[in-house]
Short mmCIF file of C-alpha atoms and ligand atoms in Angstrom, two decimals:
data_model
loop_
_atom_site.label_atom_id
_atom_site.label_comp_id
_atom_site.label_asym_id
_atom_site.label_seq_id
_atom_site.Cartn_x
_atom_site.Cartn_y
_atom_site.Cartn_z
CA MET A 17 117.88 71.99 21.54
CA GLY A 18 115.19 71.19 18.99
CA ILE A 19 115.67 69.87 15.47
CA LEU A 20 113.97 71.05 12.30
CA ILE A 21 114.18 68.63 9.39
CA LYS A 22 113.54 70.47 6.13
CA HIS A 23 112.45 69.31 2.67
CA GLY A 24 112.33 65.60 3.50
CA ASP A 25 110.37 63.03 1.52
CA VAL A 26 108.36 61.84 4.51
CA VAL A 27 107.13 58.26 4.20
CA THR A 28 104.79 56.56 6.65
CA ALA A 29 102.80 53.35 6.46
CA LEU A 30 99.98 55.24 4.76
CA ASP A 31 101.22 58.40 3.10
CA GLN A 32 104.13 60.22 1.51
CA TRP A 33 104.66 63.98 1.34
CA THR A 34 107.51 66.46 1.01
CA GLY A 35 108.01 68.86 3.88
CA ASP A 36 109.34 69.59 7.32
CA VAL A 37 109.31 67.86 10.70
CA ARG A 38 109.98 69.76 13.92
CA CYS A 39 111.19 67.88 17.01
CA GLU A 40 111.39 69.33 20.49
CA GLY A 41 112.06 67.70 23.84
CA GLY A 42 112.22 64.26 22.25
CA THR A 43 108.82 64.57 20.60
CA ILE A 44 107.55 65.47 17.13
CA VAL A 45 105.78 68.80 17.67
CA GLU A 46 104.97 70.08 14.18
CA LEU A 47 104.64 68.83 10.62
CA GLY A 48 104.25 71.10 7.64
CA VAL A 49 105.71 72.84 4.63
CA GLY A 50 107.92 75.91 4.88
CA LEU A 51 108.32 75.77 8.66
CA GLU A 52 110.58 78.57 9.90
CA PRO A 53 113.58 77.69 12.09
CA ARG A 54 113.40 78.89 15.67
CA ALA A 55 116.26 80.35 17.65
CA GLY A 56 118.75 77.68 18.72
CA GLU A 57 117.16 74.98 16.57
CA GLN A 58 119.39 72.56 14.66
CA VAL A 59 118.29 72.65 11.01
CA ILE A 60 118.86 69.55 8.86
CA ASP A 61 118.34 69.74 5.12
CA ALA A 62 116.80 66.40 4.11
CA GLY A 63 116.37 67.33 0.44
CA GLY A 64 116.59 64.20 -1.72
CA GLN A 65 116.23 61.94 1.30
CA TYR A 66 113.43 59.91 2.77
CA VAL A 67 112.28 60.43 6.34
CA PHE A 68 111.09 57.14 7.86
CA PRO A 69 109.80 56.38 11.36
CA GLY A 70 112.61 54.85 13.42
CA GLY A 71 112.86 51.10 12.96
CA ILE A 72 111.46 48.79 15.63
CA ASP A 73 112.99 45.33 15.97
CA PRO A 74 110.59 43.26 18.07
CA HIS A 75 112.76 40.14 18.20
CA VAL A 76 116.29 40.46 19.61
CA HIS A 77 118.38 38.71 22.26
CA MET A 78 121.01 40.94 23.89
CA GLU A 79 123.36 39.40 26.45
CA MET A 80 121.22 36.27 26.53
CA PRO A 81 122.53 33.24 28.42
CA PHE A 82 121.99 30.36 25.99
CA MET A 83 123.52 26.96 25.27
CA GLY A 84 126.35 27.39 27.77
CA THR A 85 127.38 30.87 26.70
CA VAL A 86 125.98 34.42 26.38
CA SER A 87 125.04 36.24 23.16
CA SER A 88 127.91 38.56 22.39
CA ASP A 89 126.14 41.92 22.02
CA ASP A 90 125.00 43.45 25.27
CA PHE A 91 122.22 46.02 25.44
CA GLU A 92 124.68 48.85 24.81
CA THR A 93 126.54 47.43 21.81
CA GLY A 94 123.42 45.81 20.37
CA THR A 95 121.21 48.89 20.54
CA ALA A 96 124.10 51.01 19.19
CA ALA A 97 124.42 48.66 16.19
CA GLY A 98 120.67 49.00 15.74
CA VAL A 99 120.88 52.80 15.76
CA ALA A 100 123.67 52.68 13.15
CA GLY A 101 121.25 50.88 10.86
CA GLY A 102 118.13 52.93 11.64
CA THR A 103 116.54 50.82 14.38
CA THR A 104 115.63 53.05 17.29
CA SER A 105 113.62 50.68 19.53
CA ILE A 106 113.88 47.00 20.34
CA ILE A 107 111.82 44.37 22.11
CA ASP A 108 114.02 41.80 23.84
CA PHE A 109 112.95 38.56 25.52
CA VAL A 110 113.22 37.97 29.26
CA ILE A 111 114.03 34.25 29.40
CA PRO A 112 113.85 32.50 32.77
CA GLY A 113 115.46 29.07 32.91
CA ARG A 114 113.15 26.13 33.61
CA GLY A 115 112.14 26.53 37.28
CA ASP A 116 113.34 30.14 37.52
CA ASP A 117 111.07 32.82 38.94
CA LEU A 118 109.64 35.06 36.20
CA MET A 119 109.67 38.26 38.22
CA ARG A 120 113.19 37.78 39.55
CA THR A 121 114.40 37.13 36.01
CA LEU A 122 112.66 40.30 34.86
CA GLY A 123 114.74 42.19 37.46
CA VAL A 124 117.92 40.70 36.01
CA TRP A 125 116.93 41.80 32.48
CA HIS A 126 116.18 45.34 33.72
CA GLU A 127 119.69 45.52 35.19
CA ARG A 128 121.25 44.35 31.95
CA ALA A 129 119.17 46.69 29.79
CA ALA A 130 119.93 49.82 31.82
CA LYS A 131 122.90 50.56 29.55
CA ALA A 132 120.86 50.52 26.32
CA VAL A 133 121.41 53.58 24.10
CA ALA A 134 117.93 53.35 22.57
CA ASP A 135 114.47 52.58 23.94
CA TYR A 136 113.60 48.98 24.76
CA ALA A 137 110.69 46.84 25.84
CA PHE A 138 110.42 43.19 26.86
CA HIS A 139 108.42 40.11 26.03
CA MET A 140 108.30 37.56 28.88
CA ALA A 141 109.18 33.99 27.94
CA VAL A 142 107.21 31.40 29.87
CA THR A 143 109.50 28.38 29.88
CA TRP A 144 107.71 26.18 32.43
CA TRP A 145 104.47 26.07 34.35
CA GLY A 146 104.40 26.36 38.14
CA ASP A 147 102.05 27.42 40.93
CA ASP A 148 102.97 31.12 40.52
CA THR A 149 103.02 31.32 36.74
CA ALA A 150 99.48 32.61 36.19
CA GLU A 151 99.91 35.28 38.87
CA HIS A 152 103.30 36.29 37.46
CA MET A 153 101.82 36.55 33.99
CA ARG A 154 99.12 38.80 35.42
CA ARG A 155 101.75 41.02 37.03
CA CYS A 156 103.66 41.21 33.74
CA VAL A 157 100.57 42.47 31.93
CA GLN A 158 98.99 44.66 34.57
CA ASP A 159 102.00 46.05 36.44
CA GLU A 160 105.10 45.68 34.26
CA GLY A 161 103.97 46.73 30.79
CA ILE A 162 104.61 43.31 29.26
CA PRO A 163 101.47 42.16 27.44
CA SER A 164 103.17 39.53 25.24
CA PHE A 165 104.50 36.10 26.19
CA LYS A 166 107.04 33.98 24.36
CA THR A 167 106.84 30.23 24.14
CA PHE A 168 109.35 27.83 22.62
CA MET A 169 108.09 24.56 21.12
CA ALA A 170 111.75 23.70 20.41
CA TYR A 171 114.71 23.50 22.83
CA ARG A 172 113.17 20.58 24.74
CA GLY A 173 114.83 19.96 28.09
CA ALA A 174 115.92 23.60 28.31
CA ILE A 175 113.55 26.52 27.68
CA GLY A 176 110.99 24.59 25.59
CA VAL A 177 107.46 23.86 26.79
CA ASP A 178 105.20 20.91 26.05
CA ASP A 179 101.67 21.21 24.68
CA ILE A 180 100.00 21.08 28.12
CA GLU A 181 102.14 23.99 29.26
CA LEU A 182 101.47 25.84 26.02
CA ILE A 183 97.72 25.44 26.46
CA LYS A 184 97.92 26.80 30.02
CA ILE A 185 99.95 29.77 28.83
CA MET A 186 97.52 30.51 25.99
CA ASN A 187 94.49 30.23 28.28
CA THR A 188 96.04 32.56 30.82
CA ALA A 189 97.19 35.03 28.17
CA ARG A 190 93.69 35.12 26.72
CA GLU A 191 92.17 35.89 30.12
CA LEU A 192 94.68 38.74 30.49
CA GLY A 193 94.15 40.14 26.99
CA ALA A 194 97.79 39.38 26.17
CA LEU A 195 99.43 38.02 23.02
CA THR A 196 101.14 34.63 22.83
CA THR A 197 104.19 34.44 20.59
CA VAL A 198 105.68 31.14 19.56
CA HIS A 199 108.89 29.63 18.23
CA ALA A 200 107.37 26.77 16.25
CA GLU A 201 109.41 23.60 15.70
CA HIS A 202 108.57 20.03 16.72
CA GLY A 203 110.99 19.90 19.65
CA ASP A 204 110.87 16.14 20.31
CA MET A 205 111.39 15.25 16.67
CA VAL A 206 114.39 17.61 16.51
CA VAL A 207 116.01 15.79 19.43
CA ASP A 208 115.36 12.41 17.82
CA LEU A 209 116.88 13.50 14.50
CA GLN A 210 119.84 15.22 16.17
CA ASP A 211 120.72 12.11 18.15
CA LYS A 212 120.28 9.84 15.14
CA LEU A 213 122.53 11.97 12.93
CA PHE A 214 125.17 12.41 15.61
CA GLY A 215 125.08 8.67 16.30
CA GLU A 216 125.93 8.10 12.63
CA GLY A 217 129.04 10.26 13.03
CA LYS A 218 127.46 13.25 11.31
CA ILE A 219 128.87 16.04 13.41
CA SER A 220 129.34 19.10 11.15
CA PRO A 221 127.17 22.27 11.04
CA LYS A 222 125.10 21.15 8.05
CA TYR A 223 123.54 18.42 10.19
CA HIS A 224 122.05 21.14 12.34
CA ALA A 225 119.90 22.07 9.34
CA LEU A 226 119.16 18.44 8.47
CA SER A 227 117.96 17.77 12.01
CA ARG A 228 115.38 20.56 11.74
CA PRO A 229 113.68 20.18 8.34
CA ALA A 230 110.86 22.44 7.22
CA PRO A 231 107.99 19.96 7.89
CA LEU A 232 108.87 20.12 11.60
CA GLU A 233 108.29 23.87 11.55
CA GLY A 234 105.17 23.48 9.41
CA GLU A 235 103.65 20.94 11.79
CA ALA A 236 104.44 22.98 14.91
CA THR A 237 103.05 26.15 13.32
CA SER A 238 99.81 24.35 12.44
CA ARG A 239 99.62 22.86 15.94
CA ALA A 240 100.19 26.23 17.62
CA ILE A 241 97.51 27.75 15.38
CA MET A 242 95.08 24.97 16.30
CA LEU A 243 95.80 25.41 20.04
CA ALA A 244 95.36 29.18 19.70
CA ARG A 245 92.07 28.59 17.90
CA MET A 246 90.80 26.26 20.65
CA THR A 247 91.86 28.65 23.41
CA ARG A 248 90.65 31.69 21.42
CA GLU A 249 94.02 33.34 21.87
CA PRO A 250 95.69 35.53 19.24
CA LEU A 251 98.99 34.14 18.05
CA TYR A 252 102.21 35.70 16.76
CA VAL A 253 104.56 33.21 15.08
CA VAL A 254 108.18 34.38 15.28
CA HIS A 255 110.87 33.82 12.64
CA VAL A 256 108.84 32.02 9.98
CA THR A 257 111.30 30.38 7.59
CA CYS A 258 109.44 28.05 5.26
CA GLN A 259 106.62 27.62 2.82
CA GLN A 260 104.74 25.17 5.07
CA ALA A 261 104.59 27.60 8.01
CA ALA A 262 103.68 30.57 5.79
CA HIS A 263 100.93 28.48 4.24
CA ALA A 264 99.51 27.50 7.65
CA ILE A 265 99.38 31.15 8.68
CA THR A 266 97.76 32.20 5.41
CA GLU A 267 95.12 29.51 5.77
CA ALA A 268 94.35 30.57 9.37
CA ARG A 269 94.09 34.23 8.45
CA GLU A 270 91.78 33.42 5.56
CA ARG A 271 89.50 31.66 8.07
CA GLY A 272 89.51 34.85 10.12
CA GLN A 273 91.77 33.65 12.92
CA ASN A 274 94.00 36.29 14.52
CA VAL A 275 97.42 34.87 13.58
CA ILE A 276 100.38 37.09 12.75
CA GLY A 277 103.64 36.01 11.13
CA GLU A 278 107.14 37.43 11.45
CA THR A 279 110.16 36.66 9.31
CA CYS A 280 113.78 37.83 9.21
CA PRO A 281 116.20 38.93 6.44
CA GLN A 282 118.32 35.76 6.67
CA TYR A 283 115.35 33.58 5.76
CA LEU A 284 114.52 35.78 2.76
CA LEU A 285 118.05 36.22 1.44
CA LEU A 286 120.13 33.13 2.26
CA ASP A 287 119.72 29.48 1.31
CA ALA A 288 120.92 26.25 2.87
CA ASP A 289 124.09 26.16 0.73
CA VAL A 290 125.64 28.29 3.49
CA TYR A 291 125.98 25.11 5.55
CA ASP A 292 128.35 23.63 2.95
CA LYS A 293 131.03 26.23 3.62
CA PRO A 294 134.38 24.58 4.43
CA ASP A 295 136.36 24.78 7.66
CA PHE A 296 133.43 24.87 10.06
CA GLU A 297 132.36 28.28 8.64
CA GLY A 298 128.82 26.93 8.30
CA ALA A 299 128.62 27.25 12.08
CA ALA A 300 128.16 31.01 11.69
CA TYR A 301 124.76 30.24 10.14
CA VAL A 302 123.60 27.80 12.79
CA MET A 303 120.34 29.19 14.07
CA SER A 304 116.90 27.77 14.75
CA PRO A 305 114.95 27.28 12.64
CA PRO A 306 117.80 26.91 10.13
CA ILE A 307 118.29 28.63 6.78
CA ARG A 308 116.12 26.74 4.28
CA PRO A 309 116.88 25.16 0.89
CA ARG A 310 116.24 27.25 -2.21
CA GLY A 311 112.54 27.67 -2.99
CA HIS A 312 111.25 28.69 0.42
CA GLN A 313 112.51 32.25 0.06
CA GLN A 314 110.12 33.06 -2.76
CA ALA A 315 107.15 31.91 -0.67
CA LEU A 316 108.27 34.15 2.18
CA TRP A 317 108.61 37.21 -0.06
CA ALA A 318 105.11 36.59 -1.41
CA ALA A 319 103.68 36.21 2.10
CA LEU A 320 105.43 39.40 3.20
CA LYS A 321 103.96 41.35 0.29
CA ALA A 322 100.52 39.84 0.91
CA GLY A 323 100.61 40.83 4.60
CA THR A 324 100.45 37.23 5.84
CA LEU A 325 103.87 37.84 7.26
CA GLN A 326 103.43 41.26 8.77
CA VAL A 327 106.67 41.98 10.54
CA LEU A 328 110.35 41.86 9.66
CA ALA A 329 112.50 41.27 12.76
CA THR A 330 116.09 40.04 12.99
CA ASP A 331 116.23 37.51 15.86
CA HIS A 332 119.56 39.26 16.54
CA CYS A 333 121.45 36.77 18.71
CA PRO A 334 125.16 36.93 17.88
CA PHE A 335 127.81 34.43 18.90
CA ASN A 336 131.47 34.70 17.95
CA MET A 337 133.13 31.89 16.06
CA ALA A 338 136.08 32.17 18.46
CA GLY A 339 135.21 30.69 21.81
CA GLN A 340 131.48 30.32 21.16
CA LYS A 341 130.42 28.66 17.88
CA GLU A 342 133.64 26.67 18.21
CA MET A 343 132.16 24.85 21.21
CA GLY A 344 130.36 22.65 18.70
CA ARG A 345 133.29 21.81 16.44
CA ASP A 346 132.91 18.11 17.20
CA ASP A 347 129.15 18.09 17.75
CA PHE A 348 126.72 20.31 15.84
CA ARG A 349 124.27 20.02 18.74
CA LEU A 350 126.60 22.18 20.85
CA ILE A 351 126.96 25.11 18.41
CA PRO A 352 125.18 28.07 20.03
CA ASN A 353 122.15 28.90 17.89
CA GLY A 354 121.92 32.44 16.58
CA ALA A 355 123.49 35.19 14.48
CA ALA A 356 123.77 38.97 14.31
CA GLY A 357 121.60 41.15 12.09
CA ILE A 358 120.15 44.21 13.81
CA GLN A 359 122.32 46.72 11.94
CA HIS A 360 121.38 45.57 8.45
CA ARG A 361 117.62 45.00 8.56
CA LEU A 362 116.59 48.28 6.93
CA ALA A 363 119.35 48.39 4.32
CA LEU A 364 118.75 44.78 3.27
CA MET A 365 115.01 45.29 3.01
CA TYR A 366 115.37 48.55 1.11
CA THR A 367 117.89 47.01 -1.32
CA TYR A 368 116.40 43.56 -1.87
CA GLY A 369 112.77 44.37 -1.11
CA VAL A 370 112.01 47.90 -2.32
CA LEU A 371 114.60 48.35 -5.06
CA GLU A 372 113.93 44.89 -6.48
CA GLY A 373 110.22 45.70 -6.70
CA ARG A 374 109.05 43.14 -4.15
CA LEU A 375 107.79 45.78 -1.71
CA ASP A 376 106.82 49.43 -1.91
CA LEU A 377 107.96 52.12 0.50
CA HIS A 378 104.81 51.82 2.62
CA ASP A 379 105.34 48.05 2.94
CA PHE A 380 108.90 48.84 4.00
CA VAL A 381 107.78 51.21 6.77
CA ASN A 382 105.05 48.83 7.85
CA ILE A 383 107.24 45.75 8.20
CA THR A 384 110.24 47.51 9.75
CA SER A 385 108.37 49.76 12.16
CA THR A 386 104.65 50.54 12.17
CA ARG A 387 103.18 47.04 12.39
CA ALA A 388 105.43 46.04 15.27
CA ALA A 389 104.37 49.22 17.09
CA LYS A 390 100.70 48.44 16.52
CA ILE A 391 100.88 44.73 17.33
CA PHE A 392 102.93 45.16 20.48
CA GLY A 393 101.26 48.23 21.97
CA LEU A 394 103.73 50.98 21.15
CA TYR A 395 101.68 52.89 18.57
CA PRO A 396 101.44 55.86 17.98
CA ARG A 397 104.24 56.74 20.37
CA LYS A 398 106.50 54.67 18.11
CA GLY A 399 106.14 53.64 14.48
CA ALA A 400 104.57 56.93 13.35
CA ILE A 401 105.57 60.36 12.12
CA ALA A 402 102.84 62.36 13.81
CA VAL A 403 102.57 65.23 16.25
CA GLY A 404 103.02 63.76 19.72
CA SER A 405 104.99 60.72 18.59
CA ASP A 406 108.52 60.17 19.89
CA ALA A 407 111.11 61.88 17.71
CA ASP A 408 112.65 58.62 16.46
CA LEU A 409 113.40 59.25 12.79
CA VAL A 410 115.62 57.92 10.06
CA LEU A 411 116.86 60.20 7.31
CA TRP A 412 117.51 57.78 4.48
CA ASP A 413 119.92 58.54 1.69
CA PRO A 414 118.74 56.46 -1.28
CA ALA A 415 122.00 57.08 -3.16
CA ALA A 416 124.30 55.60 -0.51
CA THR A 417 125.98 52.29 -1.28
CA GLY A 418 127.68 49.78 0.97
CA VAL A 419 129.06 46.29 1.33
CA ILE A 420 128.32 44.39 4.52
CA SER A 421 131.31 42.97 6.35
CA ALA A 422 132.28 41.74 9.79
CA SER A 423 135.35 43.95 9.46
CA THR A 424 133.23 47.11 9.49
CA HIS A 425 129.94 46.25 11.19
CA LYS A 426 129.02 47.53 14.63
CA HIS A 427 127.91 44.14 15.95
CA ARG A 428 130.20 42.68 18.60
CA CYS A 429 130.73 39.54 16.58
CA ASP A 430 133.57 38.13 14.46
CA ARG A 431 131.31 36.90 11.65
CA ASN A 432 128.56 38.43 9.54
CA ILE A 433 126.09 36.12 7.83
CA PHE A 434 125.54 38.76 5.13
CA GLU A 435 129.27 39.13 4.43
CA GLY A 436 129.76 40.64 0.95
CA PHE A 437 126.11 41.61 0.42
CA LYS A 438 125.89 44.89 -1.47
CA THR A 439 123.41 47.45 -0.17
CA ARG A 440 121.90 50.59 -1.62
CA GLY A 441 120.40 53.22 0.64
CA ALA A 442 121.57 53.94 4.16
CA PRO A 443 120.67 56.21 7.05
CA SER A 444 122.44 59.55 6.71
CA ARG A 445 121.16 60.53 10.15
CA VAL A 446 119.36 58.61 12.86
CA ILE A 447 117.44 60.65 15.40
CA VAL A 448 116.63 58.90 18.66
CA ASN A 449 114.44 60.66 21.20
CA GLY A 450 115.03 63.96 19.45
CA ARG A 451 118.83 63.74 19.30
CA VAL A 452 121.00 62.87 16.30
CA GLN A 453 122.74 59.69 17.43
CA CYS A 454 124.24 58.62 14.13
CA SER A 455 125.56 60.80 11.32
CA ASP A 456 126.88 59.18 8.13
CA GLY A 457 127.74 56.03 10.04
CA GLN A 458 129.39 57.83 12.96
CA LEU A 459 127.68 56.97 16.23
CA SER A 460 127.30 59.50 19.03
CA VAL A 461 125.20 57.40 21.37
CA GLU A 462 124.94 57.75 25.10
CA THR A 463 125.18 54.75 27.43
CA GLY A 464 121.94 54.36 29.33
CA ALA A 465 119.98 56.93 27.31
CA GLY A 466 117.46 54.25 26.29
CA ARG A 467 114.24 54.16 28.27
CA TYR A 468 112.15 51.17 29.26
CA LEU A 469 108.90 51.15 27.29
CA LYS A 470 105.88 49.91 29.22
CA ARG A 471 103.43 48.53 26.72
CA SER A 472 99.70 47.95 26.73
CA LEU A 473 97.52 46.06 24.26
CA SER A 474 94.20 47.58 25.34
O1 URP B 26 118.86 30.40 16.70
C1 URP B 26 118.19 31.24 17.27
N1 URP B 26 117.10 31.65 16.70
N2 URP B 26 118.61 31.74 18.45
C2 URP B 26 117.93 32.61 19.30
C3 URP B 26 116.86 31.94 20.08
C4 URP B 26 115.62 31.77 19.28
O2 URP B 26 115.19 30.64 19.03
O3 URP B 26 115.01 32.76 18.86
ZN1 ZN B 27 113.35 31.13 18.25
ZN1 ZN B 28 114.80 34.58 18.96
#
C-alpha cells in the first residue's frame, strides 16, 4: 500500500516548500501540490509539520566486541532506537581483531546485521597490515560495496594501527578511490598517561579524561592530515571533540585539502564536569575521545555552522553500568569506552542547534542526513526527498516536547548521558522504506526488514 503525505513543510538540504509526497513500493514516486489520493493509499496529513529526509548515522557500533564485552544494542534494538528518533539508515564498522581476516569478519558482521529493522551499510576497519590486506581492501571496494576504511590511531595493542600501517592503508585506499576515516588520538601517549595516573593510585573515571587531553587529539588529527596530504588520500576525521582538531581541519580545508570532519551531540552539549559525578556515575560518560572541558563546545558549534565539521554522527556504542562499565570500578582503564545516542541525535540538534539559532533547517538536514549520504556514496538514494529516492522520511512535529531519560529511551542501556535534557520537536511519524515504522513514539518495526546497502564512491 502506498502513502500520500499531504500539506507537509518539506525541507531538504537546499530547499523548502509546502506540498505533498507520494511513496509507492518503498520509493518516492511523486512530489507536488494538491496530489489526489489513489485507491488504497494511506493518506497522512502533515499540516504544521516538517518533512525531512530520514536521518543517516554514519558512525555506530552495534553488538561490537570491545574491551572484554559487547556493546549492548544489537542491530535490531539499535536500529529500532534509531527509527524512534528519525534515523532510518546507519553505517556500522566491521572491526577485525589484530590478525583477524577482514573478509571473514565481514561475514560475521553480515550475520549480526541481518536482524536490523532499518537499512545499514558498513565501513571496514583495517586494524593491522598483513600480506592479504591490500587484496582484501580491493575486494571490499570492488565487490562488497564498502568504499571507506576505518583506522584507529588510539587503542594501541588492540585495534590501533601505527603510522607505517596507516600510510599503507592510505596509499591502498587512494589507489582504490576509497575514503580513509580516522579516530585521531596519540595512542602511545594515552598509554603512557594512563599507566602514570593509575600508578599514582588515580583509578576513578575522571582519570580516563585526564589521560586523553585535547592536545593528543589535536596532534593526531594534524598528523593524519599530513599523512593524507602526502599520500594524496581524502580523509574523514570521526568524532572531533576539541578546538585543536577542529582548527587543524579548518586549516587543511582552507589549503584545499579534502578533509572532512564529523562530530557528535555529546561533544557539543556536555562538558568534562560529567566526570565529577559521585558513585562511579562518571563511568557512563567514559568514551574516547572524552568529553572536553568547557570552551571546546563553542568551537565545535562554530565549525559545524561553517561546514568544517560536515557531519553529525553519534558514535552510538552503549554499555550498561551493570556488568559492563562496572568492570572498571577499580581501574578506569578497564571501563568499556562508549555510550548510547542514536535515538536523540535529531531532537538534540533541532532543540539546541536550530531552535537556539546556531543552525538553520538546511544545516540540520545536511548534517543529519544529506552530507553523510553524499560523502559515503548513498546519495541520492538516501539523504534526499526526490523522485526515485528511497521513501525514508521523517514527519517532524515542531510543537512536541520531551525529556530524555534512561527510563523511557529505546536504547538497550541502563544509563543515558543526556538524562534530563529537555527537547523540543520530535518525529510524529517515521517512514522507512515506504512503511510507517514509528507513530508518536510507538514502534512497529519488523525484525530483519533492513537491507544491506552496497555503496560506491565513483
Ligand atoms: O568510546 C568510544 N568512542 N567507543 C567506540 C569506539 C570508538 O572509538 O569509536
Ligand atoms: Zn573512535
Ligand atoms: Zn566509534
